[in-house]
Coordinates of C-alpha atoms in Angstrom, one line a residue:
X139 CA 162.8 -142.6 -15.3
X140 CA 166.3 -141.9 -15.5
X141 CA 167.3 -138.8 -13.1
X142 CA 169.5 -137.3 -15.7
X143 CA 167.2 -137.5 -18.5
X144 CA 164.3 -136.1 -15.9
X145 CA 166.2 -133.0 -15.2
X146 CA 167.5 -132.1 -19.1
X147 CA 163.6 -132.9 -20.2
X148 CA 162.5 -130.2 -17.8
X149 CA 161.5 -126.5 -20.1
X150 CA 163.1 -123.7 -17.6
X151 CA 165.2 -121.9 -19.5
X152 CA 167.6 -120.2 -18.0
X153 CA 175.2 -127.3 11.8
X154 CA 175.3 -130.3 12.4
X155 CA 176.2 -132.3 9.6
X156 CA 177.6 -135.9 9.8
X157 CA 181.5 -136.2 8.9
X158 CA 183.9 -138.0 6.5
X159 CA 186.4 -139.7 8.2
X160 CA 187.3 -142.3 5.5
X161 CA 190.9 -142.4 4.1
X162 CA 192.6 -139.4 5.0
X163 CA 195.0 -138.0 2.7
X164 CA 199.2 -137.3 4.1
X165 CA 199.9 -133.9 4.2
X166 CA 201.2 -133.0 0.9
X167 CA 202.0 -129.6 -1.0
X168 CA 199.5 -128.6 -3.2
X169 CA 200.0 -128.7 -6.9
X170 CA 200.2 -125.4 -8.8
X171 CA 197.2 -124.2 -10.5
X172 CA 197.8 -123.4 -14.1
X173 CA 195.9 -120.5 -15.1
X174 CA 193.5 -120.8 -18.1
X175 CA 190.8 -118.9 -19.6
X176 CA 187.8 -119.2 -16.9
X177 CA 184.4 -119.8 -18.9
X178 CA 182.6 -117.1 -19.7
X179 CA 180.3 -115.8 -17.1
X180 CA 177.0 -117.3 -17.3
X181 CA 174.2 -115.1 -18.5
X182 CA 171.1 -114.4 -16.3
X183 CA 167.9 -114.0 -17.2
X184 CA 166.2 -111.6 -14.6
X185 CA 162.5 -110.9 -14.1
X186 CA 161.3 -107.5 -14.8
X187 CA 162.7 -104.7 -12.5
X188 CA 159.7 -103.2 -12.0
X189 CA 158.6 -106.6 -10.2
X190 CA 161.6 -106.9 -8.1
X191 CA 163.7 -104.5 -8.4
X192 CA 162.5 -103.0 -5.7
X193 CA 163.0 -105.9 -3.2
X194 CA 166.2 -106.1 -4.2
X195 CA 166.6 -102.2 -3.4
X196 CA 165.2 -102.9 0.1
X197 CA 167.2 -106.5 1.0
X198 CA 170.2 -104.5 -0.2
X199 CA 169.7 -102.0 2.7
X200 CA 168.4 -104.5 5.3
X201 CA 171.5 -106.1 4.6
X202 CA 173.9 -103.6 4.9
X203 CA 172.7 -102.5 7.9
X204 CA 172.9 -105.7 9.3
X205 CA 176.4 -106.4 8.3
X206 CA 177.4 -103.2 9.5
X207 CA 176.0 -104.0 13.1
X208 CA 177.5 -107.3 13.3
X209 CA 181.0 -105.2 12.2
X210 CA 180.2 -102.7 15.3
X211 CA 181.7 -102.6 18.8
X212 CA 178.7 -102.3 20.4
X213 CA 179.8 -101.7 24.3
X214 CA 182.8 -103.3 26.2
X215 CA 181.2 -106.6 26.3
X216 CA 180.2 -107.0 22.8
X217 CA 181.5 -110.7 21.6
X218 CA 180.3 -110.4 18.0
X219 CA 182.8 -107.6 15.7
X220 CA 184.7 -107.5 12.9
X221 CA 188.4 -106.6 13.6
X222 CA 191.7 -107.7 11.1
X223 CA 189.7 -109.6 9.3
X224 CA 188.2 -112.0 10.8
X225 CA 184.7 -112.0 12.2
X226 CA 184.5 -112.7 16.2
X227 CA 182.0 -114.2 18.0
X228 CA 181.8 -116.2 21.4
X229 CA 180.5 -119.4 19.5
X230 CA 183.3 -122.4 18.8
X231 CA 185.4 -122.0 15.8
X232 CA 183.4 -122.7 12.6
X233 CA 185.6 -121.3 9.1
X234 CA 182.8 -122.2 7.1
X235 CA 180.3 -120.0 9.0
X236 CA 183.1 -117.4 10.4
X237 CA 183.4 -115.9 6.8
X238 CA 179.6 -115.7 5.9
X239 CA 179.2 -112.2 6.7
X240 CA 182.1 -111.8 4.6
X241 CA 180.4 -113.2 1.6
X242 CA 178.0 -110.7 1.8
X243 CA 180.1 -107.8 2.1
X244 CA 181.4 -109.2 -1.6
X245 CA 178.1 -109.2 -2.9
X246 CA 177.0 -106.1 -1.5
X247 CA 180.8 -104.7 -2.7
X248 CA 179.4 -105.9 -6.3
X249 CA 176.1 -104.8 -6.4
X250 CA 176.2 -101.3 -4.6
X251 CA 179.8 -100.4 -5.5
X252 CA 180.3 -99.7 -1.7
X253 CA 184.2 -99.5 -1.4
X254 CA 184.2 -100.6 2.2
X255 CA 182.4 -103.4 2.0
X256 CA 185.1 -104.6 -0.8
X257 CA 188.0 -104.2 1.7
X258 CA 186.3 -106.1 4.4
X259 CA 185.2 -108.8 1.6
X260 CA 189.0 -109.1 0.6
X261 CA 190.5 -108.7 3.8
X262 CA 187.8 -111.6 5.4
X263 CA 189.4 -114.1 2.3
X264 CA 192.8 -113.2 2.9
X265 CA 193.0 -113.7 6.3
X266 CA 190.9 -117.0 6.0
X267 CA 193.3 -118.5 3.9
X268 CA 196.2 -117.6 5.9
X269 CA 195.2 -118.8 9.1
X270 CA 193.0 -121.9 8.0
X271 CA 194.5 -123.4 5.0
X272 CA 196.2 -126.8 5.6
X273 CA 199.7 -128.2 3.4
X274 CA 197.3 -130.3 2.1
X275 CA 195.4 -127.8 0.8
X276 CA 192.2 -128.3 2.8
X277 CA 191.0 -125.7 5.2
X278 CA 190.9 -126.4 9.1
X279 CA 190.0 -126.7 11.7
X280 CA 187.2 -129.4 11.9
X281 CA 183.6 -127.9 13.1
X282 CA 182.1 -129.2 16.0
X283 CA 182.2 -133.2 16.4
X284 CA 183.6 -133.5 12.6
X285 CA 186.7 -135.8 12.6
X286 CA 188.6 -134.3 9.9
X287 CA 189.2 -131.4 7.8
X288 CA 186.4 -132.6 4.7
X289 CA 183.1 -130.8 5.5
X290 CA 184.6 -127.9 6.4
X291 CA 186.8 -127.9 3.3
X292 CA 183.8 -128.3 0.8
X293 CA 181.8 -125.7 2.1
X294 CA 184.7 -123.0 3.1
X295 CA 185.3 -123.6 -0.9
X296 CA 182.0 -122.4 -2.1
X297 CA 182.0 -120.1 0.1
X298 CA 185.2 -118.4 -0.7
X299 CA 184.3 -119.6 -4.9
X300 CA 181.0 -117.3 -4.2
X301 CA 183.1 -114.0 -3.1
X302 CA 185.7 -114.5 -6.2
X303 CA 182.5 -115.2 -8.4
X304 CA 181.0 -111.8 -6.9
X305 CA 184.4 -109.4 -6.9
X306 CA 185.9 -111.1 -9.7
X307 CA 185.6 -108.4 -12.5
X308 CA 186.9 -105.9 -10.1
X309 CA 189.6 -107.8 -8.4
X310 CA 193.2 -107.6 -9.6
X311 CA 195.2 -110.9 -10.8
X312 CA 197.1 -111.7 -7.5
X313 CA 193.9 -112.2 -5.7
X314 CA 192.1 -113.9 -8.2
X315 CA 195.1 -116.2 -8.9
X316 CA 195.5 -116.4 -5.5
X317 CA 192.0 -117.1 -4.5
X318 CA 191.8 -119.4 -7.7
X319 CA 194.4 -121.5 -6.2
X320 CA 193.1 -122.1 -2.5
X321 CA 189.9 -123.3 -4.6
X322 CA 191.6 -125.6 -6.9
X323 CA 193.5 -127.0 -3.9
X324 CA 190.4 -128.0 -1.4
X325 CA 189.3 -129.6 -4.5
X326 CA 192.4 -131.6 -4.8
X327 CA 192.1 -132.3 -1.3
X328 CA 189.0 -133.3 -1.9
X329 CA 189.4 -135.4 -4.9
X330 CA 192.4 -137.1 -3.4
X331 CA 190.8 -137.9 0.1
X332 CA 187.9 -139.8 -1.8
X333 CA 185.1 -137.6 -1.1
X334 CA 184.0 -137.2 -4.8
X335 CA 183.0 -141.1 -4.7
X336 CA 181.6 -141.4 -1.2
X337 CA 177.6 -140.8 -0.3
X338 CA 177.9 -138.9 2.8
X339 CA 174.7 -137.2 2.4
X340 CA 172.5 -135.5 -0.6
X341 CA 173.4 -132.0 1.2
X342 CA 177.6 -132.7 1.1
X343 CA 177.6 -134.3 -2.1
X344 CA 176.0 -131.5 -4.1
X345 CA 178.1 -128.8 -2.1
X346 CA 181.4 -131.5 -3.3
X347 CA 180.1 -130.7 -6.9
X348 CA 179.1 -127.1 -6.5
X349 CA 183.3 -126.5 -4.8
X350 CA 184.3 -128.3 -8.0
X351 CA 182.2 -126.4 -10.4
X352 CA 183.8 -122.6 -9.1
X353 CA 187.2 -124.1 -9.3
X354 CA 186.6 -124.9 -12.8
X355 CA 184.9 -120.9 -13.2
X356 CA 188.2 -119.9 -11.2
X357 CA 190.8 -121.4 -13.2
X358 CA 189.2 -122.3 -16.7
X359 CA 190.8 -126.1 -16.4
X360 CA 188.6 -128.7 -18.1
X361 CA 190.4 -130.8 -14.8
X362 CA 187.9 -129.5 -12.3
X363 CA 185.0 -129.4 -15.2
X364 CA 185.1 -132.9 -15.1
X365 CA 185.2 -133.5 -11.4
X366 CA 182.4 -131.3 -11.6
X367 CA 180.4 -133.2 -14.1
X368 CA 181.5 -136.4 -12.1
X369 CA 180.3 -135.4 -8.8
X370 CA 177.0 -134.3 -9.8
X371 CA 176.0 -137.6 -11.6
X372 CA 177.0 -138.8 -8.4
X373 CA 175.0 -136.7 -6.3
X374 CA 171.8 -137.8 -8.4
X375 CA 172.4 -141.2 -9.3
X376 CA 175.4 -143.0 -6.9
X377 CA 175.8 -146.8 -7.4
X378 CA 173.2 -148.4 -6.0
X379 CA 175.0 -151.8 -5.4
X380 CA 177.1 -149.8 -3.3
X381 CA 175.0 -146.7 -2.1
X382 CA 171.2 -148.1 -1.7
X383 CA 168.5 -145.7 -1.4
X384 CA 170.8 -142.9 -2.1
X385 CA 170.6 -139.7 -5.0
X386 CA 167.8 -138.1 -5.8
X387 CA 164.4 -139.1 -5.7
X388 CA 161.2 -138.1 -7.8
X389 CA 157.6 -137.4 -5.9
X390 CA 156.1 -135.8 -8.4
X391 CA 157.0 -136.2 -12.1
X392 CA 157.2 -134.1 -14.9
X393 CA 154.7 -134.0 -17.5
X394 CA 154.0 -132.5 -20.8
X395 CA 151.7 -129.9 -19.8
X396 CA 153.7 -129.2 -17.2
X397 CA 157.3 -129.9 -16.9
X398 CA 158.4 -127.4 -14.7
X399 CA 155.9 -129.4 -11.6
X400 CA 158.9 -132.2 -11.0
X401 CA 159.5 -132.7 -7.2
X402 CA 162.1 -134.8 -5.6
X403 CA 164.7 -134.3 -2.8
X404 CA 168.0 -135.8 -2.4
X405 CA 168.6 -138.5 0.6
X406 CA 170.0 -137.5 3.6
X407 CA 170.6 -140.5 6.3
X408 CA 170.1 -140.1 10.1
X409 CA 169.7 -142.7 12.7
X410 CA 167.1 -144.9 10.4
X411 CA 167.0 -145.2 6.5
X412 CA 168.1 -142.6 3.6
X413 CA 165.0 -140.4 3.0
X414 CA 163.5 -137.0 3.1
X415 CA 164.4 -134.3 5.5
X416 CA 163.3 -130.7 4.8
X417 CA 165.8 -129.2 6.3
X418 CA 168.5 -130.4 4.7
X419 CA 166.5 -130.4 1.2
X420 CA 167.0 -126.4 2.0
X421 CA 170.8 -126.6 2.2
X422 CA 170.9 -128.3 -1.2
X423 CA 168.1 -126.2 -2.8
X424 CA 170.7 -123.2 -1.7
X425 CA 173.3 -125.2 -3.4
X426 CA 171.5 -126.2 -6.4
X427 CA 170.8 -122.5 -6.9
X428 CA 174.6 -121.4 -6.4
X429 CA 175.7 -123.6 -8.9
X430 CA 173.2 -122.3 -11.1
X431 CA 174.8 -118.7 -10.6
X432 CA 178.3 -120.4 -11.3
X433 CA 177.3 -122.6 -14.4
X434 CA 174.9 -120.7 -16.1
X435 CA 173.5 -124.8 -16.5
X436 CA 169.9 -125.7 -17.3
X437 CA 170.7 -128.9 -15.3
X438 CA 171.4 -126.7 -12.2
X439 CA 168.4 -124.8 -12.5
X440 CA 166.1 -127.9 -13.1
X441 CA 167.3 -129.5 -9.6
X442 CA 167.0 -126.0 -7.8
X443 CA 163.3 -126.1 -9.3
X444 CA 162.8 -130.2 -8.2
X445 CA 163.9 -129.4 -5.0
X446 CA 162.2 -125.9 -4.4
X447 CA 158.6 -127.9 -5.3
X448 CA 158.9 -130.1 -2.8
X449 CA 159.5 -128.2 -0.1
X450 CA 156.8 -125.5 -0.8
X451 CA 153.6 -127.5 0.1
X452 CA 155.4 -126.8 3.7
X453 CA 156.2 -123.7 3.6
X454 CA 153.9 -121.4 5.7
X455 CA 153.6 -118.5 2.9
X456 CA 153.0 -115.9 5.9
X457 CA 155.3 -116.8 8.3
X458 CA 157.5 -117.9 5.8
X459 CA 158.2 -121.1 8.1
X460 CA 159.0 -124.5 7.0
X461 CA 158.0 -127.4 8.5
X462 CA 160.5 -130.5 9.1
X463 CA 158.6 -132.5 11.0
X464 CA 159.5 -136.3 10.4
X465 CA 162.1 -136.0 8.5
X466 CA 165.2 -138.3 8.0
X467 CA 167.7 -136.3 10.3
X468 CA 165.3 -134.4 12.1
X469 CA 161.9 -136.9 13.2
X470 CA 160.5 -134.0 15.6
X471 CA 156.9 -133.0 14.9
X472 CA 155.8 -129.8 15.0
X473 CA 159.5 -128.3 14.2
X474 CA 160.1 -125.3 11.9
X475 CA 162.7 -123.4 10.8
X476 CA 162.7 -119.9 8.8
X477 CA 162.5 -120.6 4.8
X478 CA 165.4 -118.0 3.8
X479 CA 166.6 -120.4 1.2
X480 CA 168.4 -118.3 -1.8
X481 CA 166.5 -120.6 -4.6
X482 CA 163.4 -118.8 -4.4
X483 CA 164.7 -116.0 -5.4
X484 CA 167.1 -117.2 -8.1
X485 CA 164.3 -119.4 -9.6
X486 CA 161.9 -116.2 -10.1
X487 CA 164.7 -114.6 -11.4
X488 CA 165.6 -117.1 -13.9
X489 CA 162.6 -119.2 -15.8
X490 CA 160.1 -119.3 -13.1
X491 CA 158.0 -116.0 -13.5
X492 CA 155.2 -117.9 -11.4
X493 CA 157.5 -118.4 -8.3
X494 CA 157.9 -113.9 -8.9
X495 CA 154.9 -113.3 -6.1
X496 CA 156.3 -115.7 -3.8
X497 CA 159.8 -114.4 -4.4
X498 CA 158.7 -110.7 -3.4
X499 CA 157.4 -111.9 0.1
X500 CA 159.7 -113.9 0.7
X501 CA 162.5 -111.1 0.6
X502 CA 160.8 -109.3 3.2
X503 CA 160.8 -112.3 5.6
X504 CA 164.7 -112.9 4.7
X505 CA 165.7 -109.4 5.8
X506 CA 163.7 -110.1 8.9
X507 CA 165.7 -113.0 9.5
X508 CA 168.9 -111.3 9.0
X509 CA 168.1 -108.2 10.3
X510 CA 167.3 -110.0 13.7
X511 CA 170.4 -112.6 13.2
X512 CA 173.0 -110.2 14.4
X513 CA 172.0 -111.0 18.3
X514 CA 172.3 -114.7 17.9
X515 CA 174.3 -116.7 19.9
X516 CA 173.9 -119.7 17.3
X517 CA 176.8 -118.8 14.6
X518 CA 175.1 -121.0 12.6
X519 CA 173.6 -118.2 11.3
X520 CA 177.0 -116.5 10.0
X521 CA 177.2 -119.6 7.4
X522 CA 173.6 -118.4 6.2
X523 CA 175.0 -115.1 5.7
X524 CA 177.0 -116.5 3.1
X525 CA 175.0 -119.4 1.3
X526 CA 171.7 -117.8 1.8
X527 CA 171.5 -114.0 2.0
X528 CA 174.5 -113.3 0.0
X529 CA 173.7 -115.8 -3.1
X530 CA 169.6 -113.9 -2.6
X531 CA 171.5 -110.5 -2.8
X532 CA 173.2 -112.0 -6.2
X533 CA 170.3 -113.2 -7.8
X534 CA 168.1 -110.2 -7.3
X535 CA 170.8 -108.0 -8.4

């Protein structure tokens, strides 16, 4: 069955990552952005408070607690603060993970109404764009063993799309504009360097879609709606005579007493074939969800609740751990990771009142996560702050 029509059949309502290095782009002076009217904010449909309200209450203070320690000076040899904006650690320099504390602070900053936690969420943008933003208008420098600026422009984008999403009604016109701009420039970059039309894997692809979509939200120009709409045919359905064995993939259809069962993954490629990693079918479930929050789009919701269904027969409901044994990118048996995806929670918040239960758990296990996450040495983590807790934060209000 055709992918497309799969997902718009379905009832609900409402890091080491491999690099592009294909056709870079000259360094060229990004285009203005003209400003139109942004699309109206999507509307959410939230579960009862009195079912999770009060996880939300608790994730809220878990959080800010967190984020407050990670900000601390803790002793003369602490490597991990906040200071002038920018988030220090002793890891290697990683924009798209530097600023994910920073994310949260704007969610927190929108939710709670705490002042300080605006500041730091502005000031954490700010400086990001300043230092890191290239004349091309992507954002630098590479992570890790990434040969150019692409990855880390695509997810710096939604990263910095998700804190002008959260401060946005409170934010004045220079930073929005401002902020709107960066965005609409990575995806330029983007567009221009080829990455809209190149299968690097399911994760990257659907993050390529989900940068496009808030610079459409940001700026209100049908431009970026169409790269949007572009990008995530793509990401479902690329060109097989081209990409082979790549997009999305069904396991479990939908059916007519059942739509809402459908359960596929999107490809993600490692030393063998294109196939199923768990892992990675977490990143895009977090991305699937984030669009969601951006697009207000059944179609976004649908692929969160595809990709949340297949991962749950692994998911260790007490430990909250999920098994990746075998996959594509990571074959190991036996390996888990922790199952703080953000998709739970904006599924149960959003169409899937039977997920609720699982939701409520779950929120306990993610501020044990986070909670913990502030002595890590892996600053992997600090990306999660932003794609995971801060988009969980969002959903549960």
């Amino acid at each position: 069955m055709n992918v497309c029509r799969l997902l718009s059949a379905l009832s609900l309502t409402g890091v080491t990552l491999l690099g592009v290095a294909h056709g870079l782009a000259p360094a060229t002076k990004p285009k203005p952005v003209v400003q139109q009217k942004p699309p109206p904010a999507p509307v959410k449909k939230k579960a009862s408070p009195a079912e999770l309200s009060p996880y939300a209450a608790a994730l809220q203070k878990v959080a800010q607690t967190g984020l407050d320690r990670l900000a601390a000076v803790d002793g003369a040899g602490d490597p991990r603060y906040y200071k002038d904006g920018v988030w220090v650690h002793d890891g290697p320099v990683c924009l798209r993970c530097d600023v994910g504390p920073g994310v949260t602070a704007s969610v927190l900053a929108a939710v709670t109404g705490n002042a300080s936690d605006r500041s730091t969420a502005i000031q954490t943008m700010d400086t990001a764009i300043k230092l890191h933003r290239l004349s091309s208008g992507a954002f630098g420098p590479p992570a890790g063993a990434e040969s150019g600026p692409d990855i880390q422009t695509t997810f710096f984008a939604v990263q910095l799309g998700l804190s002008l999403q959260a401060l946005s009604p409170t934010l004045d016109l220079a930073h929005r504009t401002a902020w709107g701009q960066a965005l609409a420039g990575a995806v330029d970059f983007l567009s221009k360097n080829g990455n809209f039309k190149w299968y690097t894997n399911g994760n990257i692809v659907l993050t390529n879609a989900v940068a496009a979509a808030m610079a459409w939200r940001a700026t209100g120009d049908s431009r970026y709606k169409a790269i949007y709409d572009a990008a995530f045919d793509f990401a479902l359905q690329p060109p097989q005579t081209r990409w082979p064995g790549r997009g999305l993939v069904t396991t479990t259809p939908a059916s007519a007493v059942d739509p809402a069962r459908a359960a596929g993954f999107l490809t993600e490629e490692g030393p063998g074939t294109p196939g199923f990693d768990s892992d990675y079918t977490q990143m895009q479930a977090d991305m699937a969800a984030m669009l969601y929050l951006t697009t207000g789009e059944s179609r976004a919701l649908n692929l969160t609740s595809v990709l949340v269904n297949r991962m749950l027969p692994l998911v260790n409901q007490t430990t909250w751990e999920l098994d990746t044994s075998g996959g594509s990118r990571h074959p190991a048996i036996n390996r888990v990771v922790p199952f703080t995806t953000c998709a739970l929670a904006v599924l149960a918040s959003n169409g899937r009142p039977d997920l609720i239960p699982l939701a409520q758990s779950q929120s306990k296990a993610i501020g044990t996560v986070f909670a913990e996450s502030v002595t890590y040495t892996n600053i992997g983590m600090y990306q999660y702050w932003g794609s995971r807790l801060a988009p969980t934060l969002l959903a549960l209000g």
